[in-house]
C-alpha positions as a LaTeX table, in Angstrom:
\begin{tabular}{lrrr}
\hline
Residue & $x$ (\AA) & $y$ (\AA) & $z$ (\AA) \\
\hline
Unk1 & 98.31 & 170.65 & $-49.01$ \\
Unk2 & 94.89 & 169.15 & $-48.55$ \\
Unk3 & 93.19 & 172.45 & $-49.65$ \\
Unk4 & 95.26 & 172.30 & $-52.79$ \\
Unk5 & 94.15 & 168.95 & $-53.71$ \\
Unk6 & 90.51 & 169.80 & $-53.04$ \\
Unk7 & 90.67 & 172.88 & $-55.22$ \\
Unk8 & 92.32 & 170.82 & $-57.97$ \\
Unk9 & 89.59 & 168.18 & $-57.90$ \\
Unk10 & 86.89 & 170.92 & $-57.92$ \\
Unk11 & 88.33 & 172.52 & $-61.03$ \\
Unk12 & 85.65 & 172.59 & $-63.74$ \\
Unk13 & 86.56 & 170.64 & $-66.92$ \\
Unk14 & 89.63 & 169.14 & $-65.27$ \\
Unk15 & 90.64 & 165.98 & $-67.21$ \\
Unk16 & 94.11 & 164.97 & $-66.21$ \\
Unk17 & 95.65 & 165.49 & $-62.77$ \\
Unk18 & 99.15 & 163.89 & $-62.33$ \\
Unk19 & 100.77 & 164.58 & $-58.82$ \\
Unk20 & 102.96 & 161.52 & $-58.56$ \\
Unk21 & 106.31 & 161.35 & $-56.82$ \\
Unk22 & 105.95 & 164.24 & $-54.36$ \\
Unk23 & 105.76 & 164.45 & $-50.68$ \\
Unk24 & 102.01 & 165.34 & $-50.44$ \\
Unk25 & 100.66 & 164.29 & $-47.09$ \\
Unk26 & 97.49 & 164.42 & $-44.91$ \\
Unk27 & 93.91 & 163.28 & $-45.73$ \\
Unk28 & 91.83 & 164.08 & $-48.71$ \\
Unk29 & 88.45 & 165.37 & $-47.65$ \\
Unk30 & 85.27 & 164.55 & $-49.47$ \\
Unk31 & 84.48 & 166.91 & $-52.34$ \\
Unk32 & 81.90 & 167.30 & $-55.06$ \\
Unk33 & 82.35 & 164.58 & $-57.68$ \\
Unk34 & 84.09 & 165.92 & $-60.83$ \\
Unk35 & 82.77 & 163.76 & $-63.84$ \\
Unk36 & 85.28 & 165.24 & $-66.41$ \\
Unk37 & 88.31 & 163.82 & $-64.70$ \\
Unk38 & 89.85 & 160.99 & $-66.92$ \\
Unk39 & 93.13 & 160.32 & $-65.21$ \\
Unk40 & 94.19 & 160.79 & $-61.62$ \\
Unk41 & 97.67 & 159.88 & $-60.46$ \\
Unk42 & 98.69 & 160.39 & $-56.87$ \\
Unk43 & 101.21 & 157.52 & $-56.54$ \\
Unk44 & 104.32 & 157.69 & $-54.33$ \\
Unk45 & 103.37 & 160.25 & $-51.95$ \\
Unk46 & 102.49 & 160.09 & $-48.30$ \\
Unk47 & 98.75 & 160.60 & $-48.39$ \\
Unk48 & 96.82 & 158.77 & $-45.62$ \\
Unk49 & 93.28 & 158.05 & $-44.46$ \\
Unk50 & 90.42 & 156.27 & $-46.48$ \\
Unk51 & 90.11 & 156.47 & $-50.04$ \\
Unk52 & 87.40 & 159.10 & $-50.57$ \\
Unk53 & 84.02 & 157.96 & $-51.78$ \\
Unk54 & 84.27 & 161.12 & $-53.85$ \\
Unk55 & 86.70 & 159.10 & $-56.23$ \\
Unk56 & 83.63 & 158.06 & $-58.23$ \\
Unk57 & 84.62 & 159.88 & $-61.50$ \\
Unk58 & 82.20 & 158.66 & $-64.17$ \\
Unk59 & 84.77 & 159.34 & $-67.02$ \\
Unk60 & 87.78 & 158.04 & $-65.21$ \\
Unk61 & 89.98 & 155.67 & $-67.27$ \\
Unk62 & 93.14 & 155.58 & $-64.92$ \\
Unk63 & 93.20 & 155.65 & $-61.23$ \\
Unk64 & 96.61 & 155.28 & $-59.47$ \\
Unk65 & 97.21 & 155.56 & $-55.86$ \\
Unk66 & 100.21 & 153.27 & $-55.56$ \\
Unk67 & 102.78 & 153.93 & $-52.81$ \\
Unk68 & 100.93 & 156.02 & $-50.20$ \\
Unk69 & 99.59 & 155.47 & $-46.66$ \\
Unk70 & 95.79 & 155.05 & $-47.60$ \\
Unk71 & 94.15 & 152.84 & $-44.91$ \\
Unk72 & 90.93 & 151.36 & $-44.12$ \\
Unk73 & 88.79 & 148.98 & $-46.12$ \\
Unk74 & 88.41 & 149.37 & $-49.93$ \\
Unk75 & 85.25 & 147.45 & $-51.33$ \\
Unk76 & 86.32 & 146.50 & $-54.90$ \\
Unk77 & 82.61 & 146.59 & $-55.85$ \\
Unk78 & 82.86 & 150.53 & $-55.64$ \\
Unk79 & 84.38 & 150.50 & $-59.20$ \\
Unk80 & 81.31 & 148.68 & $-60.66$ \\
Unk81 & 79.90 & 151.95 & $-61.88$ \\
Unk82 & 83.09 & 153.27 & $-63.40$ \\
Unk83 & 82.45 & 151.68 & $-66.70$ \\
Unk84 & 85.33 & 153.52 & $-68.54$ \\
Unk85 & 88.01 & 152.43 & $-66.01$ \\
Unk86 & 90.96 & 150.60 & $-67.57$ \\
Unk87 & 93.73 & 151.05 & $-64.96$ \\
Unk88 & 93.42 & 150.69 & $-61.26$ \\
Unk89 & 96.55 & 150.59 & $-58.88$ \\
Unk90 & 96.03 & 150.49 & $-55.27$ \\
Unk91 & 99.36 & 148.63 & $-54.39$ \\
Unk92 & 101.56 & 149.20 & $-51.50$ \\
Unk93 & 99.33 & 151.27 & $-49.11$ \\
Unk94 & 97.72 & 150.23 & $-45.65$ \\
Unk95 & 94.56 & 149.19 & $-47.39$ \\
Unk96 & 92.48 & 145.91 & $-46.93$ \\
Unk97 & 90.71 & 145.07 & $-50.17$ \\
Unk98 & 87.34 & 143.52 & $-49.63$ \\
Unk99 & 86.23 & 141.39 & $-52.55$ \\
Unk100 & 82.89 & 140.23 & $-51.39$ \\
Unk101 & 79.79 & 140.51 & $-53.83$ \\
Unk102 & 82.15 & 140.02 & $-56.82$ \\
Unk103 & 80.80 & 137.16 & $-58.87$ \\
Unk104 & 80.41 & 136.06 & $-62.56$ \\
Unk105 & 77.01 & 137.82 & $-62.49$ \\
Unk106 & 78.38 & 141.13 & $-61.55$ \\
Unk107 & 76.95 & 143.10 & $-64.53$ \\
Unk108 & 78.52 & 146.40 & $-65.57$ \\
Unk109 & 81.86 & 145.79 & $-64.04$ \\
Unk110 & 84.46 & 147.64 & $-66.06$ \\
Unk111 & 86.72 & 145.98 & $-68.53$ \\
Unk112 & 90.10 & 146.58 & $-67.04$ \\
Unk113 & 93.43 & 146.37 & $-68.69$ \\
Unk114 & 95.68 & 146.83 & $-65.77$ \\
Unk115 & 94.72 & 145.79 & $-62.02$ \\
Unk116 & 97.53 & 146.09 & $-59.48$ \\
Unk117 & 96.49 & 145.13 & $-55.95$ \\
Unk118 & 99.84 & 144.16 & $-54.48$ \\
Unk119 & 100.26 & 144.36 & $-50.73$ \\
Unk120 & 96.54 & 145.09 & $-50.11$ \\
Unk121 & 95.92 & 142.48 & $-47.13$ \\
Unk122 & 93.87 & 140.31 & $-49.47$ \\
Unk123 & 93.00 & 136.76 & $-48.33$ \\
Unk124 & 91.29 & 135.57 & $-51.46$ \\
Unk125 & 91.21 & 136.02 & $-55.17$ \\
Unk126 & 88.69 & 138.60 & $-56.52$ \\
Unk127 & 86.53 & 137.07 & $-59.32$ \\
Unk128 & 87.77 & 138.39 & $-62.60$ \\
Unk129 & 86.55 & 135.71 & $-64.88$ \\
Unk130 & 84.89 & 138.01 & $-67.36$ \\
Unk131 & 88.03 & 140.32 & $-67.71$ \\
Unk132 & 88.93 & 139.44 & $-71.30$ \\
Unk133 & 90.91 & 142.60 & $-71.72$ \\
Unk134 & 93.07 & 142.29 & $-68.53$ \\
Unk135 & 96.70 & 142.20 & $-69.57$ \\
Unk136 & 98.44 & 143.00 & $-66.24$ \\
Unk137 & 97.36 & 141.49 & $-63.05$ \\
Unk138 & 99.48 & 141.88 & $-59.81$ \\
Unk139 & 98.19 & 140.34 & $-56.59$ \\
Unk140 & 101.64 & 139.77 & $-55.16$ \\
Unk141 & 102.52 & 140.28 & $-51.44$ \\
Unk142 & 99.11 & 139.24 & $-50.10$ \\
Unk143 & 97.75 & 136.36 & $-47.90$ \\
Unk144 & 95.88 & 134.53 & $-50.63$ \\
Unk145 & 95.96 & 130.70 & $-50.07$ \\
Unk146 & 94.65 & 127.61 & $-51.52$ \\
Unk147 & 94.37 & 126.94 & $-55.29$ \\
Unk148 & 95.08 & 129.28 & $-58.16$ \\
Unk149 & 91.56 & 129.46 & $-59.72$ \\
Unk150 & 91.53 & 128.22 & $-63.33$ \\
Unk151 & 89.69 & 131.35 & $-64.54$ \\
Unk152 & 92.96 & 133.30 & $-64.26$ \\
Unk153 & 94.23 & 131.47 & $-67.29$ \\
Unk154 & 91.28 & 131.65 & $-69.58$ \\
Unk155 & 92.60 & 134.81 & $-71.14$ \\
Unk156 & 96.30 & 135.61 & $-71.78$ \\
Unk157 & 98.20 & 137.82 & $-69.44$ \\
Unk158 & 101.05 & 139.91 & $-70.48$ \\
Unk159 & 102.19 & 140.34 & $-66.86$ \\
Unk160 & 101.00 & 138.14 & $-64.18$ \\
Unk161 & 102.38 & 138.34 & $-60.63$ \\
Unk162 & 100.99 & 136.14 & $-57.87$ \\
Unk163 & 104.39 & 135.82 & $-55.90$ \\
Unk164 & 104.77 & 136.19 & $-52.12$ \\
Unk165 & 101.35 & 134.56 & $-51.24$ \\
Unk166 & 100.34 & 131.26 & $-49.61$ \\
Unk167 & 99.11 & 129.40 & $-52.90$ \\
Unk168 & 99.42 & 125.64 & $-52.54$ \\
Unk169 & 97.84 & 124.30 & $-55.55$ \\
Unk170 & 96.07 & 124.61 & $-58.88$ \\
Unk171 & 92.41 & 124.09 & $-59.63$ \\
Unk172 & 91.43 & 121.61 & $-62.30$ \\
Unk173 & 91.23 & 123.73 & $-65.50$ \\
Unk174 & 88.15 & 124.09 & $-67.61$ \\
Unk175 & 90.10 & 122.73 & $-70.68$ \\
Unk176 & 88.58 & 119.18 & $-70.97$ \\
Unk177 & 90.48 & 118.39 & $-74.10$ \\
Unk178 & 93.78 & 118.88 & $-72.30$ \\
Unk179 & 92.75 & 116.80 & $-69.37$ \\
Unk180 & 91.72 & 113.94 & $-71.66$ \\
Unk181 & 94.94 & 114.15 & $-73.67$ \\
Unk182 & 96.98 & 113.91 & $-70.36$ \\
Unk183 & 94.78 & 111.07 & $-69.22$ \\
Unk184 & 94.94 & 112.32 & $-65.65$ \\
Unk185 & 92.91 & 110.02 & $-63.44$ \\
Unk186 & 94.22 & 110.91 & $-59.76$ \\
Unk187 & 94.03 & 114.03 & $-57.70$ \\
Unk188 & 97.80 & 113.82 & $-57.37$ \\
Unk189 & 98.22 & 114.90 & $-61.10$ \\
Unk190 & 95.76 & 117.70 & $-61.18$ \\
Unk191 & 98.29 & 120.26 & $-60.04$ \\
Unk192 & 100.64 & 119.95 & $-63.04$ \\
Unk193 & 97.60 & 120.30 & $-65.38$ \\
Unk194 & 96.91 & 123.87 & $-64.45$ \\
Unk195 & 100.56 & 124.73 & $-64.80$ \\
Unk196 & 100.28 & 123.33 & $-68.35$ \\
Unk197 & 97.14 & 125.42 & $-68.96$ \\
Unk198 & 98.74 & 128.61 & $-67.55$ \\
Unk199 & 101.23 & 128.68 & $-70.41$ \\
Unk200 & 99.27 & 127.28 & $-73.04$ \\
Unk201 & 96.75 & 130.22 & $-73.15$ \\
Unk202 & 96.38 & 131.21 & $-76.78$ \\
Unk203 & 97.38 & 134.73 & $-75.89$ \\
Unk204 & 100.28 & 134.04 & $-73.50$ \\
Unk205 & 103.10 & 134.54 & $-75.93$ \\
Unk206 & 105.86 & 136.77 & $-74.64$ \\
Unk207 & 104.37 & 136.86 & $-71.11$ \\
Unk208 & 105.85 & 137.56 & $-67.83$ \\
Unk209 & 104.69 & 135.17 & $-65.04$ \\
Unk210 & 105.71 & 135.34 & $-61.36$ \\
Unk211 & 104.57 & 132.39 & $-59.17$ \\
Unk212 & 107.58 & 132.48 & $-56.64$ \\
Unk213 & 107.45 & 132.40 & $-52.98$ \\
Unk214 & 104.39 & 130.40 & $-52.57$ \\
Unk215 & 103.84 & 126.80 & $-51.40$ \\
Unk216 & 103.12 & 125.16 & $-54.85$ \\
Unk217 & 103.80 & 121.43 & $-54.88$ \\
Unk218 & 103.95 & 118.75 & $-57.60$ \\
Unk219 & 106.06 & 118.34 & $-60.65$ \\
Unk220 & 106.53 & 120.53 & $-63.76$ \\
Unk221 & 104.69 & 118.38 & $-66.36$ \\
Unk222 & 106.29 & 117.34 & $-69.63$ \\
Unk223 & 103.08 & 118.39 & $-71.39$ \\
Unk224 & 104.51 & 121.92 & $-71.15$ \\
Unk225 & 106.35 & 121.14 & $-74.32$ \\
Unk226 & 103.27 & 122.22 & $-76.27$ \\
Unk227 & 103.15 & 125.66 & $-74.69$ \\
Unk228 & 103.70 & 128.95 & $-76.10$ \\
Unk229 & 106.70 & 131.37 & $-75.58$ \\
Unk230 & 107.10 & 133.05 & $-72.21$ \\
Unk231 & 109.68 & 135.70 & $-71.75$ \\
Unk232 & 110.06 & 135.32 & $-67.94$ \\
Unk233 & 108.93 & 132.37 & $-65.74$ \\
Unk234 & 109.74 & 132.50 & $-62.05$ \\
Unk235 & 108.66 & 129.32 & $-60.10$ \\
Unk236 & 111.21 & 130.00 & $-57.27$ \\
Unk237 & 110.93 & 129.14 & $-53.68$ \\
Unk238 & 108.00 & 126.66 & $-53.85$ \\
Unk239 & 107.93 & 122.92 & $-53.11$ \\
Unk240 & 108.10 & 121.62 & $-56.74$ \\
Unk241 & 109.61 & 118.22 & $-57.19$ \\
Unk242 & 110.56 & 115.94 & $-60.12$ \\
Unk243 & 112.86 & 116.76 & $-62.94$ \\
Unk244 & 113.37 & 119.69 & $-65.31$ \\
Unk245 & 111.25 & 118.98 & $-68.35$ \\
Unk246 & 113.54 & 118.97 & $-71.46$ \\
Unk247 & 111.09 & 121.10 & $-73.38$ \\
Unk248 & 111.95 & 124.10 & $-71.06$ \\
Unk249 & 115.34 & 123.82 & $-72.48$ \\
Unk250 & 115.34 & 122.47 & $-76.22$ \\
Unk251 & 112.14 & 124.38 & $-77.19$ \\
Unk252 & 113.36 & 127.74 & $-75.85$ \\
Unk253 & 109.89 & 127.79 & $-74.11$ \\
Unk254 & 111.35 & 130.69 & $-71.90$ \\
Unk255 & 113.11 & 133.14 & $-73.85$ \\
Unk256 & 114.86 & 135.33 & $-71.32$ \\
Unk257 & 114.60 & 134.36 & $-67.61$ \\
Unk258 & 114.08 & 130.92 & $-66.16$ \\
Unk259 & 114.09 & 130.82 & $-62.29$ \\
Unk260 & 113.45 & 127.51 & $-60.64$ \\
Unk261 & 115.54 & 128.33 & $-57.54$ \\
Unk262 & 114.67 & 126.84 & $-54.06$ \\
Unk263 & 112.59 & 123.90 & $-54.82$ \\
Unk264 & 113.03 & 120.19 & $-54.59$ \\
Unk265 & 113.92 & 119.51 & $-58.38$ \\
Unk266 & 116.12 & 116.43 & $-58.90$ \\
Unk267 & 117.67 & 114.76 & $-61.93$ \\
Unk268 & 120.09 & 116.53 & $-64.24$ \\
Unk269 & 119.97 & 119.68 & $-66.31$ \\
Unk270 & 119.02 & 118.76 & $-69.78$ \\
Unk271 & 122.08 & 119.15 & $-72.11$ \\
Unk272 & 119.77 & 120.48 & $-74.86$ \\
Unk273 & 120.04 & 124.31 & $-75.08$ \\
Unk274 & 119.38 & 125.12 & $-78.77$ \\
Unk275 & 121.55 & 126.90 & $-81.15$ \\
Unk276 & 119.47 & 129.95 & $-81.00$ \\
Unk277 & 119.13 & 130.07 & $-77.20$ \\
Unk278 & 118.17 & 133.54 & $-75.91$ \\
Unk279 & 118.32 & 133.12 & $-72.18$ \\
Unk280 & 119.84 & 135.85 & $-70.18$ \\
Unk281 & 119.26 & 134.49 & $-66.71$ \\
Unk282 & 119.21 & 130.66 & $-65.74$ \\
Unk283 & 118.86 & 130.01 & $-62.01$ \\
Unk284 & 118.39 & 126.52 & $-60.75$ \\
Unk285 & 120.15 & 126.86 & $-57.28$ \\
Unk286 & 119.12 & 125.30 & $-54.11$ \\
Unk287 & 117.70 & 122.13 & $-55.59$ \\
Unk288 & 118.71 & 118.41 & $-55.69$ \\
Unk289 & 120.22 & 118.49 & $-59.17$ \\
Unk290 & 123.04 & 116.24 & $-60.07$ \\
Unk291 & 125.15 & 115.56 & $-63.22$ \\
Unk292 & 127.27 & 118.23 & $-65.01$ \\
Unk293 & 126.76 & 121.82 & $-66.31$ \\
Unk294 & 125.51 & 121.34 & $-69.93$ \\
Unk295 & 128.02 & 121.91 & $-72.57$ \\
Unk296 & 125.23 & 123.28 & $-74.65$ \\
Unk297 & 125.00 & 126.23 & $-72.54$ \\
Unk298 & 127.82 & 127.67 & $-74.90$ \\
Unk299 & 124.70 & 128.35 & $-77.32$ \\
Unk300 & 123.14 & 130.83 & $-74.90$ \\
Unk301 & 125.27 & 133.86 & $-76.12$ \\
Unk302 & 123.39 & 136.37 & $-74.14$ \\
Unk303 & 123.65 & 134.60 & $-70.83$ \\
Unk304 & 124.63 & 136.96 & $-68.10$ \\
Unk305 & 123.53 & 135.20 & $-64.89$ \\
Unk306 & 124.26 & 131.46 & $-64.16$ \\
Unk307 & 123.38 & 130.15 & $-60.83$ \\
Unk308 & 123.63 & 126.47 & $-60.12$ \\
Unk309 & 124.77 & 126.80 & $-56.53$ \\
Unk310 & 123.73 & 124.38 & $-53.61$ \\
Unk311 & 123.03 & 121.27 & $-55.74$ \\
Unk312 & 125.02 & 118.07 & $-56.36$ \\
Unk313 & 126.62 & 119.04 & $-59.67$ \\
Unk314 & 130.08 & 117.55 & $-60.47$ \\
Unk315 & 132.63 & 117.78 & $-63.20$ \\
Unk316 & 135.38 & 120.26 & $-63.84$ \\
Unk317 & 135.07 & 124.09 & $-64.11$ \\
Unk318 & 132.88 & 124.75 & $-66.97$ \\
Unk319 & 135.35 & 126.83 & $-69.29$ \\
Unk320 & 132.78 & 126.69 & $-72.10$ \\
Unk321 & 130.51 & 129.19 & $-70.66$ \\
Unk322 & 129.40 & 132.29 & $-72.71$ \\
Unk323 & 131.59 & 135.38 & $-72.72$ \\
Unk324 & 128.90 & 137.78 & $-71.59$ \\
Unk325 & 128.54 & 136.40 & $-68.09$ \\
Unk326 & 128.27 & 138.80 & $-65.35$ \\
Unk327 & 127.34 & 136.47 & $-62.44$ \\
Unk328 & 128.53 & 132.96 & $-62.06$ \\
Unk329 & 127.74 & 130.89 & $-58.98$ \\
Unk330 & 128.99 & 127.25 & $-58.54$ \\
Unk331 & 129.34 & 127.10 & $-54.85$ \\
Unk332 & 128.28 & 124.06 & $-52.75$ \\
Unk333 & 128.50 & 121.44 & $-55.37$ \\
Unk334 & 131.07 & 118.73 & $-56.18$ \\
Unk335 & 133.15 & 120.36 & $-58.77$ \\
Unk336 & 136.69 & 119.29 & $-58.83$ \\
Unk337 & 139.95 & 119.69 & $-60.83$ \\
Unk338 & 142.02 & 122.86 & $-61.50$ \\
Unk339 & 140.91 & 126.21 & $-62.90$ \\
Unk340 & 142.81 & 126.23 & $-66.13$ \\
Unk341 & 140.70 & 127.94 & $-68.83$ \\
Unk342 & 141.73 & 129.23 & $-72.25$ \\
Unk343 & 138.98 & 131.86 & $-72.28$ \\
Unk344 & 138.08 & 134.76 & $-70.03$ \\
Unk345 & 135.03 & 136.62 & $-68.93$ \\
Unk346 & 135.65 & 140.29 & $-69.12$ \\
Unk347 & 132.28 & 141.34 & $-67.87$ \\
Unk348 & 132.30 & 139.03 & $-64.85$ \\
Unk349 & 131.34 & 140.77 & $-61.66$ \\
Unk350 & 130.34 & 137.99 & $-59.16$ \\
Unk351 & 132.13 & 134.83 & $-58.96$ \\
Unk352 & 131.36 & 132.13 & $-56.31$ \\
Unk353 & 133.06 & 128.82 & $-56.46$ \\
Unk354 & 133.37 & 127.89 & $-52.65$ \\
Unk355 & 132.63 & 124.60 & $-50.95$ \\
Unk356 & 133.60 & 122.41 & $-53.84$ \\
Unk357 & 136.53 & 120.06 & $-54.51$ \\
Unk358 & 138.67 & 122.31 & $-56.73$ \\
Unk359 & 142.26 & 121.86 & $-56.51$ \\
Unk360 & 145.63 & 122.61 & $-58.13$ \\
Unk361 & 147.63 & 125.76 & $-58.00$ \\
Unk362 & 145.31 & 128.72 & $-57.77$ \\
Unk363 & 147.49 & 130.72 & $-60.19$ \\
Unk364 & 146.31 & 128.47 & $-63.05$ \\
Unk365 & 143.27 & 130.77 & $-63.29$ \\
Unk366 & 144.36 & 133.99 & $-65.04$ \\
Unk367 & 142.80 & 136.58 & $-62.74$ \\
Unk368 & 144.26 & 139.43 & $-64.96$ \\
Unk369 & 141.76 & 138.43 & $-67.54$ \\
Unk370 & 138.70 & 139.01 & $-65.09$ \\
Unk371 & 139.18 & 142.66 & $-64.83$ \\
Unk372 & 135.27 & 143.05 & $-64.58$ \\
Unk373 & 135.08 & 141.41 & $-61.21$ \\
Unk374 & 134.01 & 144.08 & $-58.73$ \\
Unk375 & 131.81 & 142.73 & $-56.02$ \\
Unk376 & 132.58 & 139.30 & $-54.72$ \\
Unk377 & 135.02 & 136.52 & $-55.29$ \\
Unk378 & 134.80 & 133.39 & $-53.06$ \\
Unk379 & 137.22 & 130.48 & $-53.35$ \\
Unk380 & 136.71 & 128.97 & $-49.77$ \\
Unk381 & 136.49 & 125.37 & $-48.80$ \\
Unk382 & 138.45 & 123.88 & $-51.83$ \\
Unk383 & 141.89 & 122.53 & $-51.89$ \\
Unk384 & 143.87 & 125.13 & $-53.69$ \\
Unk385 & 147.63 & 125.00 & $-53.42$ \\
Unk386 & 150.45 & 127.39 & $-54.07$ \\
Unk387 & 150.74 & 131.06 & $-53.38$ \\
Unk388 & 148.20 & 133.76 & $-53.93$ \\
Unk389 & 148.86 & 135.17 & $-57.39$ \\
Unk390 & 149.99 & 138.70 & $-57.85$ \\
Unk391 & 147.47 & 139.09 & $-60.69$ \\
Unk392 & 144.65 & 139.40 & $-58.15$ \\
Unk393 & 146.04 & 142.88 & $-57.43$ \\
Unk394 & 145.06 & 143.89 & $-60.91$ \\
Unk395 & 141.29 & 143.59 & $-59.98$ \\
Unk396 & 141.13 & 147.15 & $-58.88$ \\
Unk397 & 137.34 & 147.21 & $-58.40$ \\
Unk398 & 137.24 & 143.94 & $-56.28$ \\
Unk399 & 135.08 & 144.38 & $-53.21$ \\
Unk400 & 135.82 & 141.33 & $-51.20$ \\
Unk401 & 138.18 & 138.27 & $-51.45$ \\
Unk402 & 137.56 & 135.10 & $-49.46$ \\
Unk403 & 140.36 & 132.36 & $-49.85$ \\
Unk404 & 139.90 & 130.70 & $-46.59$ \\
Unk405 & 139.82 & 126.92 & $-45.92$ \\
Unk406 & 142.52 & 126.09 & $-48.57$ \\
Unk407 & 146.18 & 124.87 & $-48.66$ \\
Unk408 & 147.67 & 128.23 & $-49.73$ \\
Unk409 & 151.20 & 129.12 & $-48.65$ \\
Unk410 & 153.62 & 132.07 & $-49.03$ \\
Unk411 & 153.01 & 135.65 & $-48.52$ \\
Unk412 & 149.98 & 137.96 & $-49.27$ \\
Unk413 & 151.02 & 139.89 & $-52.29$ \\
Unk414 & 151.56 & 143.61 & $-51.71$ \\
Unk415 & 149.33 & 144.59 & $-54.48$ \\
Unk416 & 146.26 & 143.00 & $-52.80$ \\
Unk417 & 146.99 & 145.11 & $-49.64$ \\
Unk418 & 146.45 & 148.28 & $-51.82$ \\
Unk419 & 142.95 & 147.29 & $-53.00$ \\
Unk420 & 139.93 & 148.84 & $-51.23$ \\
Unk421 & 138.52 & 145.48 & $-49.96$ \\
Unk422 & 135.62 & 145.37 & $-47.47$ \\
Unk423 & 136.35 & 141.71 & $-46.78$ \\
Unk424 & 139.74 & 139.80 & $-46.99$ \\
Unk425 & 139.60 & 136.31 & $-45.57$ \\
Unk426 & 142.70 & 134.12 & $-45.78$ \\
Unk427 & 142.10 & 132.11 & $-42.62$ \\
Unk428 & 142.63 & 128.36 & $-42.32$ \\
Unk429 & 145.43 & 127.91 & $-44.79$ \\
Unk430 & 148.97 & 126.67 & $-44.23$ \\
Unk431 & 151.10 & 128.51 & $-41.36$ \\
Unk432 & 153.52 & 129.91 & $-43.98$ \\
Unk433 & 150.81 & 132.39 & $-45.26$ \\
Unk434 & 151.70 & 135.71 & $-43.62$ \\
\hline
\end{tabular}
């Protein structure tokens, strides 16, 4: 196998070598440098050992070693001489990336378009302040701590992933006009400024930004209202506090996915979703939100995932929700009342309404109209009464059913016993339930 690779590299006038998604293993021995090679893709194999020093192809534009077992230390300064390199992907190996000797004076460094260094055992940011062409940057799954440097936002990124690191704050940006406009005088307010400058970069329209699973603190600033459109914004599982800026909602700042899950955000969800709302996923679960599910969510015709679980929301079951819903999570709130709705959700696959104060006869919800439910259905810890409706037996693709901790009576319908359920929990109901 190694011999095959060595022979391939040594072929004269070889320009493109694509060996991705195979089961190549072993080491790659050093070989004479081949300057004609323009593209090398060895991703998703089982090649191990250090990255050969012979990978100094002067005409290389794309080098992808993603998803192998390469180990040792890779000094990022090695690519300095590869002036034509546009794409470098070393993600998900056993490598440790060394970023020393990278500075703003690093002359001749190639102008990259894609740089993926996910899970590369990095502890600090590589300096990329002069990378004006860089559209995709993935530094996720590393050990990078401290502040996100301001130079990261000086040029627009089509895809930015800094998730699963140890980031705690945001450096004061270079955009002096923005600082003066916000009139920020204390260190406590410096962190929100950068979040503002992240998304107000002139080239950030239609971007995808992942900052989840870090340790970011502070509030999401209201100045975000002046930002450009972002397709996906993930700030989940941080320590962000304060309220949800209304501009995130009424200006459709985020066009497809807004994920604020697992923070310390309080207040209410602004009832200002615009008539042309294009959101597909809205997740604010595991926060400290109160109030009601906004009625204006009906404007989000493409909404497929709504997760408001584990908050302090109240009100009745939100019957106005869009018909395209696939996943609806209302669990662990203070919702109350019965489940009487005039509409149905034929595409619904997952429904969680457990640990609320829903009551009334469980048959008021027309289960036969929810034929799409196929994975989970949880009605635990409520106060439903009456018998289990026969219409549940029509959910032929239902995977699990949990009706525990209610006040149900009567018999378990025979049609339910014919379903292929992995879980059936009807415990802690009235004794007549048999």
